[in-house]
CSV table of C-alpha atoms in Angstrom, one decimal:
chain,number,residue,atom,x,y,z
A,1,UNK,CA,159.7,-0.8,42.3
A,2,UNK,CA,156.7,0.1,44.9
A,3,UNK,CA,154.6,-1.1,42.4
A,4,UNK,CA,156.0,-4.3,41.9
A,5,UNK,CA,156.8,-5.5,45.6
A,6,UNK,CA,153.3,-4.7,46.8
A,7,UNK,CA,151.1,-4.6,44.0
A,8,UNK,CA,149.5,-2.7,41.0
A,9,UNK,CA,148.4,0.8,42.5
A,10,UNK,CA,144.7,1.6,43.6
A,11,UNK,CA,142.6,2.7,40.8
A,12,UNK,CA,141.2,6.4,41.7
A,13,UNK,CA,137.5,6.9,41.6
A,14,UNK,CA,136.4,9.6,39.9
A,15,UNK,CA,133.5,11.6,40.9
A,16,UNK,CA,131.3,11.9,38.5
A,17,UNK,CA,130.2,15.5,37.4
A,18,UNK,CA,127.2,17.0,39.5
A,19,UNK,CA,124.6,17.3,36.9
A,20,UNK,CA,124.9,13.5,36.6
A,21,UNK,CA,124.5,13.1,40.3
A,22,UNK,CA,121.3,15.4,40.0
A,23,UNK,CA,120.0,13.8,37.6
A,24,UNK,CA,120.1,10.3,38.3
A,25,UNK,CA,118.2,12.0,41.9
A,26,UNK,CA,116.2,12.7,40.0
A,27,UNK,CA,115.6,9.7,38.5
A,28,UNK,CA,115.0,7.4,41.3
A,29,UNK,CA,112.6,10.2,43.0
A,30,UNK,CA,110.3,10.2,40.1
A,31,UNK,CA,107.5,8.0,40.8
A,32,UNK,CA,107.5,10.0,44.4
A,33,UNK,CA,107.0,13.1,42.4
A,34,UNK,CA,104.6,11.9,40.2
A,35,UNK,CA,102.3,10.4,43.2
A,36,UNK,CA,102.5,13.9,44.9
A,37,UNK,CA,101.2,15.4,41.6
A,38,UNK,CA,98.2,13.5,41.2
A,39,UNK,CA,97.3,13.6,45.1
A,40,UNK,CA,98.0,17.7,44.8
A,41,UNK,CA,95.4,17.6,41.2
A,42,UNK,CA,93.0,15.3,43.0
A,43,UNK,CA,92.8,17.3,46.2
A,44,UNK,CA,91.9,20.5,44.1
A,45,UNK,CA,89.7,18.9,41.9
A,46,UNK,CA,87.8,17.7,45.3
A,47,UNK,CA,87.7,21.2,46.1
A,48,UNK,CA,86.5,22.5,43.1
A,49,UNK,CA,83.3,19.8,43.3
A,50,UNK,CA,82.4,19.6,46.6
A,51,UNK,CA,79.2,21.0,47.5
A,52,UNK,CA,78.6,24.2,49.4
A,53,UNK,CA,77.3,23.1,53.1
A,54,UNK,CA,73.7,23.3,53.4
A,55,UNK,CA,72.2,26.7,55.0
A,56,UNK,CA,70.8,25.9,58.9
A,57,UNK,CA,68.4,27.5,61.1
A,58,UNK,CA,68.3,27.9,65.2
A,59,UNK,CA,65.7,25.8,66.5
A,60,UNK,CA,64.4,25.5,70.0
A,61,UNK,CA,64.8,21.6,71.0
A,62,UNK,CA,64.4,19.7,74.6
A,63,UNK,CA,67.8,19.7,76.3
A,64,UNK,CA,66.8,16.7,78.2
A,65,UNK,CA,63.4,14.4,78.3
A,66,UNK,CA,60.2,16.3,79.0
A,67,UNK,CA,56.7,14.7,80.5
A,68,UNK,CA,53.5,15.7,79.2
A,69,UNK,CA,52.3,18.9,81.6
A,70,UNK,CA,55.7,20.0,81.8
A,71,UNK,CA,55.8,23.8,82.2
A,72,UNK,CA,59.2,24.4,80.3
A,73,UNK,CA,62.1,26.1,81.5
A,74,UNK,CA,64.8,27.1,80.7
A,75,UNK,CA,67.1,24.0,81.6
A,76,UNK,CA,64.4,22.1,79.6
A,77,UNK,CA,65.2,23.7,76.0
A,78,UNK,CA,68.3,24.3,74.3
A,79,UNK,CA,68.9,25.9,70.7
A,80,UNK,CA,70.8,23.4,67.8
A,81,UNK,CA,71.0,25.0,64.1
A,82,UNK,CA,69.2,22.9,62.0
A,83,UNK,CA,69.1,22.0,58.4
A,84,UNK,CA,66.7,24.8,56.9
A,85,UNK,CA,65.2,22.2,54.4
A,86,UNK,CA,64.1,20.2,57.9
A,87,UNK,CA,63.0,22.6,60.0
A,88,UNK,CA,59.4,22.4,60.9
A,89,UNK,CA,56.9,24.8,60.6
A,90,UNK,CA,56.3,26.8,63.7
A,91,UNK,CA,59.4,26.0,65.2
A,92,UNK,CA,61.4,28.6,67.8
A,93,UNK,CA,64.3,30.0,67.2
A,94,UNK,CA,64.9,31.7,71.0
A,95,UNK,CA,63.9,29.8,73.9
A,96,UNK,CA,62.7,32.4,76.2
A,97,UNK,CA,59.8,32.4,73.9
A,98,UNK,CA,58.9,29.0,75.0
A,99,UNK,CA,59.5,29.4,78.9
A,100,UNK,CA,56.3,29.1,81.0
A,101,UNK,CA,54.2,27.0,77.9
A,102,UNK,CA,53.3,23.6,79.1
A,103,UNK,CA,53.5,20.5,76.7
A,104,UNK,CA,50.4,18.4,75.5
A,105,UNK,CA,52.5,15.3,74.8
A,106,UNK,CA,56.1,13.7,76.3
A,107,UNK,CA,58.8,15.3,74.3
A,108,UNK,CA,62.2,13.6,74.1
A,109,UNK,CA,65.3,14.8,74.3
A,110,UNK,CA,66.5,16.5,71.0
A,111,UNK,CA,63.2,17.0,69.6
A,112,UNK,CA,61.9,20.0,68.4
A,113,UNK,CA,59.5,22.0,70.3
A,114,UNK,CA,56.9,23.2,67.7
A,115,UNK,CA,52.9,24.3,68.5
A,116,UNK,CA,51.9,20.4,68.1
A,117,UNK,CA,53.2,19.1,71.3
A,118,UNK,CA,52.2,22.3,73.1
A,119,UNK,CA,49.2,22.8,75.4
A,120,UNK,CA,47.7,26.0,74.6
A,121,UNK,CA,44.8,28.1,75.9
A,122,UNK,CA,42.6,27.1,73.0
A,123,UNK,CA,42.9,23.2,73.9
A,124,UNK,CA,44.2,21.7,70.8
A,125,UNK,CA,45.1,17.7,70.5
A,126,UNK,CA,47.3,16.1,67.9
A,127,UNK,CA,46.5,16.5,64.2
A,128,UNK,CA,43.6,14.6,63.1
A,129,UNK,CA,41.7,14.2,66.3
A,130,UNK,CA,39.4,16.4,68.8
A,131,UNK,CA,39.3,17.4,72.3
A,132,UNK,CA,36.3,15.9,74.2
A,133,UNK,CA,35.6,16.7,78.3
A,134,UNK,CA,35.1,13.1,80.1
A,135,UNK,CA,33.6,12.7,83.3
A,136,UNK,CA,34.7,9.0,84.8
A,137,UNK,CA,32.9,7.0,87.4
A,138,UNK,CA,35.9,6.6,89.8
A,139,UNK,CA,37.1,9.8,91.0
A,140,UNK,CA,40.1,8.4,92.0
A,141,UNK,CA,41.1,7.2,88.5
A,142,UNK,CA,40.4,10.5,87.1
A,143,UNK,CA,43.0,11.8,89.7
A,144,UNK,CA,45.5,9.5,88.6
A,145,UNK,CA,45.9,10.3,85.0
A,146,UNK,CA,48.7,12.6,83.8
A,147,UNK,CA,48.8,14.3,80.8
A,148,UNK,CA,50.3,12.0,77.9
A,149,UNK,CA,48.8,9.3,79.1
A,150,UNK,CA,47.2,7.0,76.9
A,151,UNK,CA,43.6,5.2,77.8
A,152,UNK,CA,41.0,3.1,76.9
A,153,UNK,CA,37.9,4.5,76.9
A,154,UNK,CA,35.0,1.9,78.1
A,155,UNK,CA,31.2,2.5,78.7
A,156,UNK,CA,29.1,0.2,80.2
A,157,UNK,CA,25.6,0.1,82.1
A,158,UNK,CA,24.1,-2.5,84.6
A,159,UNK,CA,22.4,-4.6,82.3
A,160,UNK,CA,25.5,-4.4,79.6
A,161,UNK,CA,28.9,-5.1,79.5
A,162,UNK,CA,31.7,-2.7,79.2
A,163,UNK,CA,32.4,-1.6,75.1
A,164,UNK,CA,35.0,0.5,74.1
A,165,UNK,CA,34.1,3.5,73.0
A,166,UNK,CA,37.5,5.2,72.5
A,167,UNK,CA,40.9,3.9,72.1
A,168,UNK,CA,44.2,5.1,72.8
A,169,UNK,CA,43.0,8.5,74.0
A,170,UNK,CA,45.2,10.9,74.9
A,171,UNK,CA,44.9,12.8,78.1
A,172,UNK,CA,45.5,16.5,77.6
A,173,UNK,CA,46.7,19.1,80.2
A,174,UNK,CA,44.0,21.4,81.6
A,175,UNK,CA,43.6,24.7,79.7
A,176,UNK,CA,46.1,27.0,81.0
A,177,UNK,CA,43.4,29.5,82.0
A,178,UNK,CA,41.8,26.6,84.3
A,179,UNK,CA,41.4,28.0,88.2
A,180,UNK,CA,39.2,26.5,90.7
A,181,UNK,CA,36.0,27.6,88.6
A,182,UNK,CA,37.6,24.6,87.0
A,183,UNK,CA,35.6,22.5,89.6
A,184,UNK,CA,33.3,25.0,91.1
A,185,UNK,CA,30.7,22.9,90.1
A,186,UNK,CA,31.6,19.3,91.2
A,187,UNK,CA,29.8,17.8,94.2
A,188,UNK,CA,32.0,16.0,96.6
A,189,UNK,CA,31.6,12.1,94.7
A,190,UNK,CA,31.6,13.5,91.0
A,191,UNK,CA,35.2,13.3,89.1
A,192,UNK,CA,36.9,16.3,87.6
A,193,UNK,CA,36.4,16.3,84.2
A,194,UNK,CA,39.5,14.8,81.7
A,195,UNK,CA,40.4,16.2,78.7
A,196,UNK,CA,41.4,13.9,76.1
A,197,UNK,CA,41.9,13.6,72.5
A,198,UNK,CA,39.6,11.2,70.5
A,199,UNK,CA,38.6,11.1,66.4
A,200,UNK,CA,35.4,12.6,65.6
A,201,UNK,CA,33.8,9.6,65.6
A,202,UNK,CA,35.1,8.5,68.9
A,203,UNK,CA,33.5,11.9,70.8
A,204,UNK,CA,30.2,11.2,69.0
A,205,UNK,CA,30.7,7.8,71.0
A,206,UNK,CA,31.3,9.3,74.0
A,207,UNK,CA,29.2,12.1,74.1
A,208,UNK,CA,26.2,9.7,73.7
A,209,UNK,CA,27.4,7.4,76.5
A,210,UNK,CA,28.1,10.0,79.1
A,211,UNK,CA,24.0,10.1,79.2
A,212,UNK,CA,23.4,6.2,79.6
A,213,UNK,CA,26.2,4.9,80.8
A,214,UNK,CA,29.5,5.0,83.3
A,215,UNK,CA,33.0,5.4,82.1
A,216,UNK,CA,36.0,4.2,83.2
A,217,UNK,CA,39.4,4.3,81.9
A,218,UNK,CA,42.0,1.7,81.3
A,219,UNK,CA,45.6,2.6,81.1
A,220,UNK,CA,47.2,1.3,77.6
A,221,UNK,CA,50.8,1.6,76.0
């Protein structure tokens, strides 16, 4: 009678059995699992193939930009570790080693501090070139010149005009031995002499023009 005054009954859902309910789980998470399969195979293949990193060195470097004639110190260096394959010859591995040497050239920040852009007893200049001893007309000019600078080189006599006999040069520190013997021998108007760094051909230049002629020096990038 129940039935028939307020309707047919409800129909009872049945639960389905829990295997199924796994299953079909299972089912719809399958692309998910397959995805985290191949990133998992991919990541060790990665593994297996990537290369070992490359061995490095400790190398002495300028913390900070350094002038030409710079006597170093220790806030002036630092030590990075280098690729091996890179590291120049000569280079420092410990920095007190370097403390007290003066450099021949500017050395910016970062860069390596090897024998080439040091100024050392012997009085070297950059690969390829020679160290000549320059005595200029103005004394005053000669004064002025720093080491690292760069200058023109020009010879000229009364009766001729001014050649070049040098270009670029580099000025170079005094020899770390220099004292006042250095300019024992100067009279009050002669210049100290200027070390700079010319080709071969440029000292034969200016080795003959010191007799003959005045020189002077022009400032150049």
């Amino acid at each position: 009678m129940r039935g028939d005054r307020f309707g047919p009954e409800p129909l009872t859902r049945r639960r389905r059995p829990w295997r199924t309910e796994v299953r079909a789980a299972l089912w719809r998470w399958r692309f998910v699992a397959v995805a985290l399969g191949v990133a998992m195979a991919a990541s060790a293949v990665l593994e297996v193939v990537r290369p070992a990193p490359p061995a490095t060195t400790p190398v002495v470097v300028a913390a900070r930009d350094v002038a030409a004639g710079t006597t170093l110190a220790a806030a002036d260096l630092r030590v990075v570790r280098l690729p091996t394959a890179l590291v120049a010859e000569g280079a420092s591995a410990r920095a007190d080693d370097l403390i007290g040497d003066a450099t021949a050239v500017p050395v910016p920040a970062g860069l390596p501090i090897v024998p080439g852009v040091l100024a050392t007893a012997g009085i070297e200049g950059p690969p390829g070139t020679v160290v000549a001893a320059v005595r200029l007309a103005d004394p005053a000019v000669a004064a002025y010149l720093v080491p690292g600078t760069r200058i023109d080189l020009i010879a000229a006599t009364p009766e001729t005009p001014g050649v070049v006999v040098a270009s670029r040069a580099l000025v170079l520190p005094r020899p770390a031995v220099a004292d006042d013997s250095w300019d024992a021998t100067l009279t009050g108007d002669e210049a100290p002499p200027v070390l700079v760094a010319v080709t071969q051909d440029e000292a034969q230049e200016l080795s003959g023009a010191a007799v003959s002629s005045a020189l002077s020096a022009v400032v150049v990038p």
